[in-house]
Every structure is written in C-alpha cells, then in structure tokens.
Tab-separated table of C-alpha atoms and ligand atoms in Angstrom:
chain	number	residue	atom	x	y	z
C	1	MET	CA	-8.082	-20.280	44.948
C	2	ALA	CA	-10.078	-17.543	46.696
C	3	ASN	CA	-10.572	-13.867	46.101
C	4	VAL	CA	-11.199	-12.117	49.374
C	5	ILE	CA	-12.075	-8.572	50.389
C	6	VAL	CA	-10.925	-7.369	53.815
C	7	VAL	CA	-12.897	-4.342	54.992
C	8	GLY	CA	-12.924	-2.207	58.090
C	9	ALA	CA	-16.308	-2.788	59.725
C	10	GLN	CA	-16.204	0.328	61.951
C	11	PHE	CA	-14.710	3.843	61.668
C	12	GLY	CA	-11.265	2.740	60.431
C	13	ASP	CA	-8.210	1.768	62.506
C	14	GLU	CA	-9.739	-1.639	63.249
C	15	GLY	CA	-6.405	-3.438	62.974
C	16	LYS	CA	-6.964	-4.479	59.342
C	17	ALA	CA	-3.241	-4.490	58.679
C	18	LYS	CA	-2.695	-7.365	61.054
C	19	VAL	CA	-5.494	-9.369	59.433
C	20	THR	CA	-4.330	-8.630	55.885
C	21	ASP	CA	-0.793	-9.462	56.968
C	22	LEU	CA	-2.021	-12.822	58.227
C	23	LEU	CA	-3.945	-13.556	55.027
C	24	SER	CA	-1.266	-12.135	52.705
C	25	LYS	CA	0.904	-15.151	53.447
C	26	ASN	CA	-1.282	-17.244	51.148
C	27	SER	CA	-2.126	-14.480	48.680
C	28	ASP	CA	-0.524	-14.090	45.271
C	29	ILE	CA	-1.749	-10.505	44.997
C	30	VAL	CA	-2.696	-7.919	47.608
C	31	ALA	CA	-4.541	-4.998	46.024
C	32	ARG	CA	-5.534	-1.780	47.775
C	33	TYR	CA	-8.561	-0.242	46.148
C	34	GLN	CA	-9.273	3.197	47.649
C	35	GLY	CA	-8.017	6.014	49.831
C	36	GLY	CA	-4.539	7.434	49.972
C	37	SER	CA	-1.977	8.428	52.541
C	38	ASN	CA	-4.790	9.204	54.991
C	39	ALA	CA	-4.534	5.509	55.930
C	40	GLY	CA	-2.117	4.337	58.577
C	41	HIS	CA	-1.300	0.732	59.326
C	42	THR	CA	1.168	-0.640	61.826
C	43	VAL	CA	2.538	-4.160	61.460
C	44	VAL	CA	5.026	-5.733	63.882
C	45	VAL	CA	7.185	-8.451	62.328
C	46	GLU	CA	10.153	-10.031	64.089
C	47	GLY	CA	10.449	-7.110	66.487
C	48	GLU	CA	10.486	-4.560	63.639
C	49	THR	CA	7.559	-2.092	63.521
C	50	TYR	CA	6.463	-1.050	60.022
C	51	LYS	CA	4.114	1.877	59.450
C	52	PHE	CA	2.283	1.851	56.138
C	53	HIS	CA	0.219	4.629	54.591
C	54	LEU	CA	-0.037	3.727	50.914
C	55	ILE	CA	1.727	0.441	50.226
C	56	PRO	CA	-0.112	-2.771	51.233
C	57	SER	CA	1.568	-4.486	54.159
C	58	GLY	CA	1.624	-7.684	52.052
C	59	ILE	CA	4.900	-6.321	50.682
C	60	LEU	CA	6.558	-7.927	53.710
C	61	TYR	CA	5.924	-11.369	52.164
C	62	LYS	CA	8.324	-12.467	49.454
C	63	GLY	CA	6.682	-13.259	46.132
C	64	THR	CA	3.437	-11.365	46.825
C	65	ILE	CA	2.435	-8.812	44.194
C	66	CYS	CA	1.279	-5.634	45.962
C	67	MET	CA	-0.881	-3.133	44.148
C	68	LEU	CA	-2.064	0.415	44.550
C	69	GLY	CA	-5.276	0.207	42.548
C	70	PRO	CA	-7.063	2.614	40.190
C	71	GLY	CA	-9.437	3.771	42.944
C	72	MET	CA	-6.611	5.142	45.056
C	73	VAL	CA	-5.285	8.683	45.302
C	74	ILE	CA	-1.512	8.708	45.592
C	75	ASP	CA	0.746	11.407	46.943
C	76	PRO	CA	3.999	10.585	45.103
C	77	LYS	CA	6.117	12.239	47.792
C	78	ALA	CA	4.557	10.023	50.487
C	79	PHE	CA	4.859	6.957	48.242
C	80	ILE	CA	8.571	7.510	47.607
C	81	LYS	CA	9.240	8.093	51.307
C	82	GLU	CA	7.518	4.823	52.170
C	83	LEU	CA	9.338	2.992	49.380
C	84	GLU	CA	12.704	4.281	50.578
C	85	GLY	CA	11.854	3.215	54.135
C	86	LEU	CA	11.151	-0.333	52.959
C	87	LEU	CA	14.350	-0.438	50.910
C	88	ALA	CA	16.336	0.799	53.909
C	89	CYS	CA	14.976	-2.188	55.901
C	90	GLY	CA	16.138	-4.531	53.142
C	91	GLN	CA	12.623	-5.325	51.893
C	92	ASP	CA	12.103	-6.490	48.309
C	93	VAL	CA	9.822	-4.067	46.433
C	94	SER	CA	10.213	-5.526	42.962
C	95	LEU	CA	6.615	-6.807	42.913
C	96	LEU	CA	5.081	-3.441	43.720
C	97	LYS	CA	2.569	-2.163	41.116
C	98	VAL	CA	0.873	1.223	40.850
C	99	SER	CA	-2.160	1.736	38.628
C	100	THR	CA	-1.717	4.090	35.663
C	101	THR	CA	-5.190	5.458	36.362
C	102	ALA	CA	-4.850	6.143	40.093
C	103	HIS	CA	-5.156	9.851	40.780
C	104	VAL	CA	-2.287	11.963	42.016
C	105	THR	CA	-2.543	14.096	45.120
C	106	MET	CA	-0.971	17.397	44.095
C	107	PRO	CA	0.446	20.151	46.331
C	108	TYR	CA	-2.649	22.303	45.792
C	109	HIS	CA	-4.817	19.453	47.078
C	110	LEU	CA	-2.828	19.356	50.305
C	111	ALA	CA	-3.018	23.145	50.717
C	112	ILE	CA	-6.750	23.298	49.950
C	113	ASP	CA	-7.593	20.381	52.282
C	114	ALA	CA	-5.821	22.084	55.204
C	115	ALA	CA	-7.199	25.563	54.445
C	116	GLU	CA	-10.752	24.333	53.893
C	117	GLU	CA	-10.689	22.304	57.095
C	118	ASP	CA	-9.406	25.294	59.087
C	119	SER	CA	-12.110	27.524	57.620
C	120	ARG	CA	-15.010	25.221	58.465
C	121	GLY	CA	-15.371	26.204	62.117
C	122	SER	CA	-18.155	24.149	63.695
C	123	LEU	CA	-18.639	22.301	60.387
C	124	LYS	CA	-15.154	20.794	60.453
C	125	ILE	CA	-14.751	17.124	59.511
C	126	GLY	CA	-11.402	16.511	61.176
C	127	THR	CA	-9.718	15.330	57.958
C	128	THR	CA	-6.174	14.024	57.972
C	129	LYS	CA	-5.189	17.018	55.781
C	130	ARG	CA	-3.557	14.630	53.312
C	131	GLY	CA	-5.400	16.191	50.363
C	132	ILE	CA	-7.783	13.247	50.003
C	133	GLY	CA	-11.092	15.091	49.553
C	134	PRO	CA	-9.752	17.669	47.047
C	135	THR	CA	-8.012	14.922	44.991
C	136	TYR	CA	-11.232	12.901	44.696
C	137	ALA	CA	-13.193	16.109	44.015
C	138	ASP	CA	-10.948	16.842	41.011
C	139	LYS	CA	-11.343	13.245	39.853
C	140	CYS	CA	-15.147	13.643	39.855
C	141	ASP	CA	-14.805	17.035	38.217
C	142	ARG	CA	-12.678	15.336	35.512
C	143	ILE	CA	-9.786	17.700	36.082
C	144	GLY	CA	-7.610	15.292	38.063
C	145	ILE	CA	-4.029	14.316	37.335
C	146	ARG	CA	-3.505	10.569	36.997
C	147	MET	CA	-0.324	8.536	37.422
C	148	GLU	CA	-0.106	8.176	33.631
C	149	ASP	CA	0.163	11.970	33.309
C	150	LEU	CA	3.391	11.947	35.306
C	151	LEU	CA	4.873	9.788	32.533
C	152	ALA	CA	3.713	12.068	29.693
C	153	PRO	CA	5.481	15.439	30.037
C	154	ASP	CA	3.563	17.286	27.299
C	155	VAL	CA	0.150	16.255	28.568
C	156	PHE	CA	1.146	16.928	32.175
C	157	ARG	CA	2.525	20.379	31.345
C	158	SER	CA	-0.554	21.466	29.441
C	159	LYS	CA	-2.889	20.219	32.177
C	160	LEU	CA	-0.911	22.115	34.819
C	161	GLU	CA	-0.804	25.307	32.749
C	162	TRP	CA	-4.594	25.272	32.667
C	163	LEU	CA	-5.202	23.967	36.183
C	164	VAL	CA	-2.738	25.787	38.418
C	165	PRO	CA	-4.083	29.294	37.662
C	166	LYS	CA	-7.575	28.037	38.570
C	167	LYS	CA	-6.267	26.556	41.831
C	168	ASN	CA	-4.409	29.802	42.537
C	169	ILE	CA	-7.685	31.711	42.445
C	170	ILE	CA	-8.955	29.417	45.202
C	171	LEU	CA	-5.715	29.587	47.187
C	172	GLU	CA	-5.315	33.364	46.979
C	173	ARG	CA	-8.888	34.658	46.965
C	174	LEU	CA	-10.619	32.139	49.166
C	175	TYR	CA	-7.862	31.285	51.627
C	176	ASP	CA	-5.399	34.146	51.405
C	177	LEU	CA	-2.573	31.723	50.614
C	178	PRO	CA	0.400	32.252	48.264
C	179	PRO	CA	-0.084	31.093	44.653
C	180	MET	CA	1.688	28.008	43.302
C	181	ASP	CA	4.002	27.885	40.322
C	182	ALA	CA	3.024	25.476	37.510
C	183	LYS	CA	6.603	25.136	36.247
C	184	GLN	CA	7.929	24.282	39.706
C	185	ILE	CA	5.201	21.693	40.247
C	186	PHE	CA	5.894	20.243	36.807
C	187	ASP	CA	9.635	19.829	37.491
C	188	GLU	CA	9.081	18.250	40.895
C	189	TYR	CA	6.293	15.865	39.926
C	190	ILE	CA	7.734	14.778	36.576
C	191	ALA	CA	10.803	13.686	38.569
C	192	TYR	CA	8.524	11.698	40.927
C	193	GLY	CA	6.953	10.120	37.840
C	194	GLU	CA	10.366	8.950	36.668
C	195	MET	CA	11.090	7.441	40.096
C	196	MET	CA	7.735	5.648	40.045
C	197	ARG	CA	7.904	4.580	36.364
C	198	PRO	CA	9.143	1.026	37.119
C	199	TYR	CA	6.039	0.384	39.213
C	200	ILE	CA	3.320	2.036	37.091
C	201	CYS	CA	1.215	-0.366	35.014
C	202	ASP	CA	-2.297	-1.622	34.231
C	203	THR	CA	-3.024	-3.300	37.542
C	204	SER	CA	-6.553	-4.361	36.565
C	205	ALA	CA	-5.155	-6.441	33.681
C	206	ILE	CA	-2.752	-8.187	36.082
C	207	ILE	CA	-5.626	-9.030	38.421
C	208	PHE	CA	-7.746	-10.337	35.556
C	209	GLN	CA	-4.919	-12.613	34.409
C	210	ALA	CA	-4.422	-13.814	37.997
C	211	VAL	CA	-8.140	-14.613	38.249
C	212	LYS	CA	-7.875	-16.691	35.061
C	213	GLU	CA	-4.919	-18.532	36.577
C	214	ARG	CA	-6.992	-19.181	39.715
C	215	LYS	CA	-4.560	-17.347	41.965
C	216	ASN	CA	-5.425	-15.978	45.436
C	217	ILE	CA	-6.187	-12.282	45.525
C	218	LEU	CA	-6.697	-10.176	48.619
C	219	PHE	CA	-8.463	-6.846	48.213
C	220	GLU	CA	-7.427	-4.590	51.071
C	221	GLY	CA	-9.686	-1.743	52.123
C	222	ALA	CA	-8.447	1.282	54.031
C	223	GLN	CA	-10.503	3.315	56.543
C	224	GLY	CA	-13.836	1.720	57.459
C	225	THR	CA	-17.452	1.219	56.426
C	226	LEU	CA	-18.734	4.068	58.587
C	227	LEU	CA	-16.318	6.393	56.757
C	228	ASP	CA	-17.646	5.336	53.339
C	229	LEU	CA	-18.661	8.301	51.180
C	230	ASP	CA	-22.031	6.748	50.307
C	231	HIS	CA	-22.756	4.558	53.306
C	232	GLY	CA	-20.867	6.171	56.187
C	233	SER	CA	-21.786	8.907	58.645
C	234	TYR	CA	-21.883	11.619	55.958
C	235	PRO	CA	-20.509	14.293	55.939
C	236	TYR	CA	-18.043	12.946	58.526
C	237	VAL	CA	-16.592	10.463	56.061
C	238	THR	CA	-13.667	10.078	53.743
C	239	SER	CA	-14.121	10.736	50.024
C	240	SER	CA	-13.858	7.153	48.751
C	241	SER	CA	-15.635	3.791	49.130
C	242	PRO	CA	-13.931	1.631	51.773
C	243	SER	CA	-16.878	-0.803	51.873
C	244	ALA	CA	-16.788	-4.094	49.976
C	245	GLY	CA	-18.577	-2.725	46.914
C	246	GLY	CA	-15.721	-0.261	46.470
C	247	ALA	CA	-13.263	-3.111	45.944
C	248	CYS	CA	-14.623	-3.987	42.510
C	249	VAL	CA	-14.719	-0.421	41.208
C	250	GLY	CA	-11.468	0.556	42.879
C	251	ALA	CA	-9.478	-2.460	41.747
C	252	GLY	CA	-11.079	-2.773	38.313
C	253	ILE	CA	-12.618	-6.221	38.643
C	254	GLY	CA	-16.142	-7.616	38.348
C	255	PRO	CA	-18.132	-8.638	41.441
C	256	THR	CA	-18.461	-12.203	40.138
C	257	VAL	CA	-14.820	-12.949	41.026
C	258	ILE	CA	-15.237	-12.167	44.728
C	259	ASP	CA	-15.501	-15.264	46.912
C	260	ARG	CA	-15.554	-13.813	50.386
C	261	VAL	CA	-15.830	-10.649	52.442
C	262	ILE	CA	-14.113	-10.463	55.829
C	263	GLY	CA	-14.965	-7.592	58.167
C	264	VAL	CA	-12.477	-6.384	60.754
C	265	SER	CA	-13.750	-4.892	64.031
C	266	LYS	CA	-12.055	-3.957	67.225
C	267	ALA	CA	-13.474	-5.580	70.364
C	268	TYR	CA	-14.487	-2.014	71.274
C	269	LEU	CA	-14.761	1.086	69.069
C	270	THR	CA	-12.630	4.068	68.122
C	271	ARG	CA	-12.988	7.028	65.843
C	272	VAL	CA	-10.622	9.770	64.694
C	273	GLY	CA	-12.048	13.099	63.604
C	274	GLU	CA	-15.517	14.548	64.033
C	275	GLY	CA	-18.915	12.886	63.709
C	276	PRO	CA	-21.465	10.883	65.708
C	277	PHE	CA	-20.194	8.191	68.075
C	278	PRO	CA	-23.026	7.102	70.413
C	279	THR	CA	-20.913	4.762	72.586
C	280	GLU	CA	-18.012	7.207	73.033
C	281	GLN	CA	-16.586	7.260	76.576
C	282	HIS	CA	-15.109	10.547	77.787
C	283	GLY	CA	-14.045	9.700	81.328
C	284	GLU	CA	-11.999	6.955	82.927
C	285	VAL	CA	-13.241	4.209	80.590
C	286	GLY	CA	-12.256	6.186	77.486
C	287	ASP	CA	-8.833	6.937	78.958
C	288	GLN	CA	-8.310	3.304	79.917
C	289	LEU	CA	-9.263	2.085	76.433
C	290	ARG	CA	-6.895	4.660	74.915
C	291	GLN	CA	-3.985	3.908	77.161
C	292	VAL	CA	-4.055	0.160	77.707
C	293	GLY	CA	-1.074	-1.636	76.275
C	294	LYS	CA	1.782	0.404	74.925
C	295	ALA	CA	1.731	-1.513	71.666
C	296	TRP	CA	-1.920	-0.646	71.145
C	297	ALA	CA	-1.713	3.062	72.093
C	298	GLU	CA	-4.807	4.549	70.496
C	299	VAL	CA	-3.174	7.328	68.545
C	300	GLY	CA	-3.701	7.851	64.798
C	301	VAL	CA	-0.776	6.470	62.770
C	302	THR	CA	-1.165	9.225	60.174
C	303	THR	CA	-1.941	12.286	62.259
C	304	GLY	CA	-0.873	11.353	65.803
C	305	ARG	CA	-4.270	12.520	67.057
C	306	PRO	CA	-5.669	10.654	70.086
C	307	ARG	CA	-8.478	8.357	69.013
C	308	ARG	CA	-11.932	8.761	70.494
C	309	CYS	CA	-12.737	5.485	72.289
C	310	GLY	CA	-15.941	3.748	73.343
C	311	TRP	CA	-17.799	0.461	73.718
C	312	PHE	CA	-18.556	-1.995	70.918
C	313	ASP	CA	-21.632	-0.954	68.976
C	314	CYS	CA	-23.776	-3.784	67.560
C	315	VAL	CA	-26.033	-1.339	65.702
C	316	LEU	CA	-23.048	-0.211	63.649
C	317	GLY	CA	-21.838	-3.816	63.424
C	318	ARG	CA	-25.157	-5.007	61.987
C	319	TYR	CA	-25.144	-2.121	59.542
C	320	SER	CA	-21.638	-3.006	58.444
C	321	ALA	CA	-22.610	-6.658	57.995
C	322	ARG	CA	-25.436	-5.499	55.730
C	323	ILE	CA	-23.517	-2.966	53.640
C	324	ASN	CA	-20.570	-5.295	53.078
C	325	GLY	CA	-22.336	-8.669	52.986
C	326	LEU	CA	-19.876	-9.893	55.604
C	327	ASP	CA	-19.122	-13.609	55.570
C	328	CYS	CA	-17.147	-13.519	58.788
C	329	LEU	CA	-15.569	-11.208	61.294
C	330	ALA	CA	-12.040	-10.739	62.603
C	331	VAL	CA	-12.199	-9.206	66.085
C	332	THR	CA	-8.998	-7.401	67.027
C	333	LYS	CA	-7.524	-6.026	70.245
C	334	LEU	CA	-9.563	-8.240	72.578
C	335	ASP	CA	-6.653	-8.015	75.036
C	336	VAL	CA	-7.325	-4.289	75.523
C	337	LEU	CA	-10.446	-5.293	77.499
C	338	ASP	CA	-8.571	-7.700	79.804
C	339	GLU	CA	-8.509	-5.421	82.871
C	340	PHE	CA	-12.037	-4.031	82.823
C	341	ASP	CA	-14.413	-4.894	85.697
C	342	GLN	CA	-17.377	-4.452	83.404
C	343	ILE	CA	-17.654	-4.390	79.645
C	344	LYS	CA	-20.605	-2.818	77.906
C	345	VAL	CA	-21.962	-3.553	74.439
C	346	CYS	CA	-24.481	-1.335	72.706
C	347	ILE	CA	-27.355	-3.463	71.397
C	348	ALA	CA	-29.733	-0.713	70.232
C	349	TYR	CA	-30.166	3.080	70.168
C	350	ARG	CA	-32.770	5.267	71.814
C	351	ASP	CA	-33.720	8.503	70.064
C	352	THR	CA	-33.212	11.256	72.639
C	353	GLN	CA	-35.954	13.284	70.936
C	354	ASP	CA	-38.916	10.897	71.022
C	355	GLY	CA	-37.676	7.795	72.870
C	356	SER	CA	-38.051	5.440	69.901
C	357	VAL	CA	-35.703	2.457	69.843
C	358	TYR	CA	-33.596	1.475	66.832
C	359	ARG	CA	-31.839	-1.852	66.348
C	360	ASP	CA	-30.659	-0.652	62.938
C	361	LEU	CA	-28.851	2.529	62.073
C	362	PRO	CA	-31.308	5.350	61.317
C	363	ALA	CA	-30.998	6.306	57.665
C	364	MET	CA	-31.042	10.049	58.384
C	365	ALA	CA	-27.669	11.516	59.386
C	366	GLY	CA	-29.396	14.032	61.689
C	367	ALA	CA	-31.109	11.246	63.619
C	368	PHE	CA	-27.819	9.341	64.056
C	369	SER	CA	-26.398	12.298	65.990
C	370	ARG	CA	-29.347	12.190	68.434
C	371	MET	CA	-28.984	8.519	69.384
C	372	GLU	CA	-28.020	7.314	72.835
C	373	PRO	CA	-26.891	3.721	73.381
C	374	ILE	CA	-28.849	0.968	75.115
C	375	TYR	CA	-26.274	-1.348	76.688
C	376	GLU	CA	-25.937	-4.970	77.704
C	377	THR	CA	-23.336	-5.209	80.483
C	378	PHE	CA	-20.876	-8.093	80.821
C	379	ALA	CA	-18.629	-8.950	83.757
C	380	GLY	CA	-14.993	-8.484	82.731
C	381	TRP	CA	-12.744	-11.569	82.580
C	382	LYS	CA	-9.909	-9.785	84.413
C	383	LYS	CA	-7.253	-12.162	83.058
C	384	PRO	CA	-4.624	-11.741	80.366
C	385	THR	CA	-5.613	-13.150	76.977
C	386	ASN	CA	-2.496	-12.387	74.972
C	387	HIS	CA	-1.058	-15.878	75.464
C	388	CYS	CA	-4.266	-17.615	74.271
C	389	ARG	CA	-3.982	-19.379	70.930
C	390	SER	CA	-7.395	-21.065	70.728
C	391	PHE	CA	-10.971	-20.061	71.493
C	392	ALA	CA	-11.126	-22.673	74.276
C	393	GLU	CA	-8.103	-21.095	75.989
C	394	LEU	CA	-9.884	-17.741	76.309
C	395	PRO	CA	-11.512	-16.989	79.683
C	396	MET	CA	-15.166	-18.062	79.700
C	397	GLN	CA	-16.376	-14.440	79.934
C	398	ALA	CA	-14.330	-13.498	76.883
C	399	GLN	CA	-15.826	-16.429	74.966
C	400	LYS	CA	-19.319	-15.267	75.989
C	401	TYR	CA	-18.516	-11.732	74.890
C	402	LEU	CA	-17.396	-12.878	71.432
C	403	ASP	CA	-20.369	-15.237	71.063
C	404	PHE	CA	-22.699	-12.385	71.966
C	405	ILE	CA	-21.237	-10.058	69.329
C	406	SER	CA	-21.398	-12.818	66.744
C	407	SER	CA	-25.050	-13.593	67.447
C	408	GLU	CA	-26.054	-9.895	67.562
C	409	LEU	CA	-24.429	-9.293	64.155
C	410	ASP	CA	-25.416	-12.706	62.788
C	411	VAL	CA	-21.853	-13.090	61.520
C	412	PRO	CA	-19.418	-15.785	62.718
C	413	VAL	CA	-16.199	-14.644	64.379
C	414	ALA	CA	-13.414	-16.386	62.446
C	415	ILE	CA	-10.328	-14.643	63.842
C	416	VAL	CA	-9.529	-13.049	67.186
C	417	SER	CA	-6.423	-10.977	67.733
C	418	VAL	CA	-5.033	-10.820	71.272
C	419	GLY	CA	-1.913	-8.735	70.699
C	420	PRO	CA	0.038	-6.930	67.996
C	421	LYS	CA	2.397	-9.791	67.098
C	422	ARG	CA	1.689	-12.126	64.201
C	423	ASP	CA	1.353	-15.161	66.470
C	424	GLN	CA	-0.997	-13.455	68.956
C	425	THR	CA	-3.895	-14.629	66.859
C	426	ILE	CA	-6.681	-17.157	67.335
C	427	VAL	CA	-8.162	-18.701	64.210
C	428	ILE	CA	-11.589	-20.067	65.155
C	429	GLU	CA	-12.625	-21.056	61.668
C	430	ASP	CA	-10.935	-20.780	58.286
C	431	PRO	CA	-11.751	-17.158	57.325
C	432	ILE	CA	-11.389	-17.905	53.629
C	433	HIS	CA	-12.924	-21.325	53.140
C	434	GLY	CA	-15.617	-21.255	55.833
C	435	PRO	CA	-19.328	-21.494	54.961
C	436	LYS	CA	-20.657	-18.797	52.639
C	437	ARG	CA	-22.703	-16.821	55.139
C	438	VAL	CA	-24.710	-14.662	52.776
C	439	LEU	CA	-26.083	-17.750	51.065
C	440	SER	CA	-26.387	-20.101	54.016
C	441	SER	CA	-27.581	-17.812	56.791
C	442	VAL	CA	-29.195	-14.681	55.399
C	443	ILE	CA	-31.207	-16.084	52.534
C	444	ASN	CA	-32.454	-19.122	54.459
P	1	IMP	P1	-9.864	12.394	55.076
P	1	IMP	O1	-9.937	10.985	54.586
P	1	IMP	O2	-8.475	12.840	55.402
P	1	IMP	O3	-10.563	13.352	54.156
P	1	IMP	O4	-10.658	12.476	56.472
P	1	IMP	C1	-12.058	12.296	56.548
P	1	IMP	C2	-12.439	11.584	57.839
P	1	IMP	O5	-11.965	10.253	57.796
P	1	IMP	C3	-11.825	12.190	59.098
P	1	IMP	O6	-12.730	12.026	60.158
P	1	IMP	C4	-10.597	11.341	59.347
P	1	IMP	O7	-10.196	11.349	60.697
P	1	IMP	C5	-11.114	9.992	58.910
P	1	IMP	N1	-10.041	9.097	58.439
P	1	IMP	C6	-9.389	9.159	57.271
P	1	IMP	N2	-8.496	8.162	57.170
P	1	IMP	C7	-8.592	7.441	58.299
P	1	IMP	C8	-7.950	6.247	58.769
P	1	IMP	O8	-7.101	5.636	58.121
P	1	IMP	N3	-8.343	5.816	59.991
P	1	IMP	C9	-9.300	6.431	60.719
P	1	IMP	N4	-9.938	7.540	60.318
P	1	IMP	C10	-9.582	8.041	59.112
C-alpha cells in the first residue's frame, strides 16, 4: 500500500499524464485535487491519443476509481464533453466520482475571465480563459456554486436569482458585455446536474475508507509548482494549489496518509502564458525545442498556444524540491534533446541590477523578473534515446546530464521518459517504494 502525490515540478505541462498513467496501473484510486479544465493532458495508448482536461487519465485502466476532488473547479459542459468522448471510445466510466463540494465554473466565470484578461493590457496573465480564476474567487468570496447545488433545484435557483444580477453589473458596466439570464442558466445547468448525478458523491469519504483498507491512492496534481497560487511566480499563476500541500486540502485527506511525493520535470523547460522565465530561448534553440518530434509538439493542449521553451533550470528545480518535499523525480521528454550539439543547464541566477548570485529562487517576485541564468554547458549526445529501456542503455552524455540534475536538486531521478508511448520509459528505481528522501537525505 502507498499513497503517492504526483506534482508538476515546473510551470505545468511537464508530462505528468504519462507518469500518472504509468503509476495508475497499480493504483486503486486516482484523485485529482485542484484546477479545472485549464489542464490539458495527452496520453497515447495502443495508438489512440486521448486528451484529458478534467478527468484523470487513470480512467483508461479498468477497475481504477477516478475522482475529481473537492479542490477542483468543474465546468460541467467540458466534463460532459470529455465523458462522451471516453464513452465513444468504448471506455468504462462507471468508477468515475465527482466531489459534491467541488465548485462549478459558470458561464459568467468564463465571460469574466476572458473580459478581464483582455482588459489587463500590459498586466495580462495569459490565462487559459477557462473561468478558473473567477470560479476560485467566488469560492473564496463564499458565493460559489458547488456540484451539490446542481442537484438541489430550489437552492440553486435562489442562489442564481441573487448572484446573476450582481454578475450582470460586472458584465455590463465593467466590460460592456450583454447580461445573462438566471432562468436560462438554471435550466441549462440543472440539466447538467442530472447528467452528472450518477457520479457526484463524497469523494473524501471514499478515500478515507480506501486508506483504512490499505489501498493504493494516487493524488494527481494539474499545472505545476511554479503556477501555485501561494508558491508560484505570483501573479503569473493559476488560482489553486498544484503543489504537494494542495493534495491534502484539495482531496480532503490528512497529511499523515501521504507516503511519497513524486515531482515531474521535463528535461528542459516550458511555460505557457506570461511571467518570468530566465532560461527562455527565443531563437533557434527555442524553435528546435518547440518543434522536435511531432508527438511532442510544444503546443498547449487546452489553448493551442505555442509554449515558451528554454533550458532546464536547477534554481526552479531546487525550489520545487523544497516546496513539495520531493522524494524523487520523473524526468520526461529526454528524447527532445537528442539532436542538440550543446545542452545548457541553469545552475544559478545573477541579478542584472547588482550582480548578486542566487542559487535559490529570490523570494521577491520583482527580483525574479530581473534574474539572468548562469549556465553549465554539456556536450549533446547526438544519438536517439527513444529505444532505450534502461539507464545503462542511455548514451553516456545523457546519463551525465541526468546525474547532474539529480545532484543539483538533491533528488534522485527514478523515472525517465524517452517518448510518448507507455513503453518508452526507463524506471531507474521504484518511484513508490524507494528510500524516503526527506528523512534519509535532507534531515541527515
Ligand atoms: P488560468 O489557470 O487559466 O487562470 O491561467 C493562469 C496561468 O496558468 C496562465 O499563465 C496559464 O497559461 C497557466 N496555466 C493554466 N493551466 C495550465 C496548464 O495546464 N499547463 C500550463 N500552464 C497552465
């Protein structure tokens, strides 16, 4: 039995879906704990490509309970579309569970997210415009709609009758947009509630029971640590807590049941949206990283926006190891680096204002934007790696590269992914039952 959190250790899009897919095989429950349809995961199984936004990719394994936890924000329209897609491919969705207390992304959230983003000018965040920020804002303001409300017509109606006129003031007066009709929203969303009724339940209670039965539970984070509302590159973050701490709050479980935290990092770095990115490459290198390998095309699954690409950043990696208490690392997309003559890794930052050097992320957001990278340069291995199935089979330079990252972050690399397919994976050490790093390495 092991209860494991899988987190993105960078800016999201690290290839978590492939790692959770790999680990889901031995999981009784896969629970997502935050975010909404801003997430985008691609999983390739038996030649079929599946794109997930809300539903954990563990659904592709028979007998695995898949949960959308209380910390999530769910757009019912997007959920139903995804559900129908899975059914059309003949997938079994009978073990899908949606938390009664997850918040609902409403049409006014979508409209306000898009309008607010467009009005920000130079202050724009580059959100996915999936209504994420406004849904979480209403949750904090205690005026949110929860999944349970979609099952209680009287409560839902009265909430909408009070809320929609308030939202219309924002839509009409602030953004010059047409008002919304409470009755129309009620009819549409109560129907979604009925479609989702078979899946809505107390997911936290199911997890608790599973813990008592010593089952295996995988907590799946969306986005990444550097997009965490509290610990990311604020304000260029999402509105939830993708980092490991968020798993307990967002799934409704105590920290004492967590056995292990696995961080997922690309072998380089990408970011979608605005915000600091010291190792970003604008020229040929950036284009090459973006374009290499059709299967890995660096385009956002949710928005189709090209991802910003750059070299691996150990400063961010160390920060992520700290914030999440990482036990081990899964490094994905190593094969994307196969053709490079030289590969750079950022080991520290230099402040462009006063020349001071940082090995750790500066705590002030303003300072982060001023940082320039200090690099260590590696010779490329210039050989394909996508056929390698063990660490020893990797070219020597690739082994050195991975060892370097591991020692800089002080976190062992347990998994390496060398292609999008399930079997294009190298397991260096058991990611779940390996030594407990936080106890053995950090404290000693
Ligand atoms: P939001 O989550 O749509 O509010 O967007 C906030 C920031 O997080 C923007 O920079 C987005 O590009 C980024 N973001 C949100 N979801 C993802 C994701 O799944 N992968 C990568 N970036 C994301």
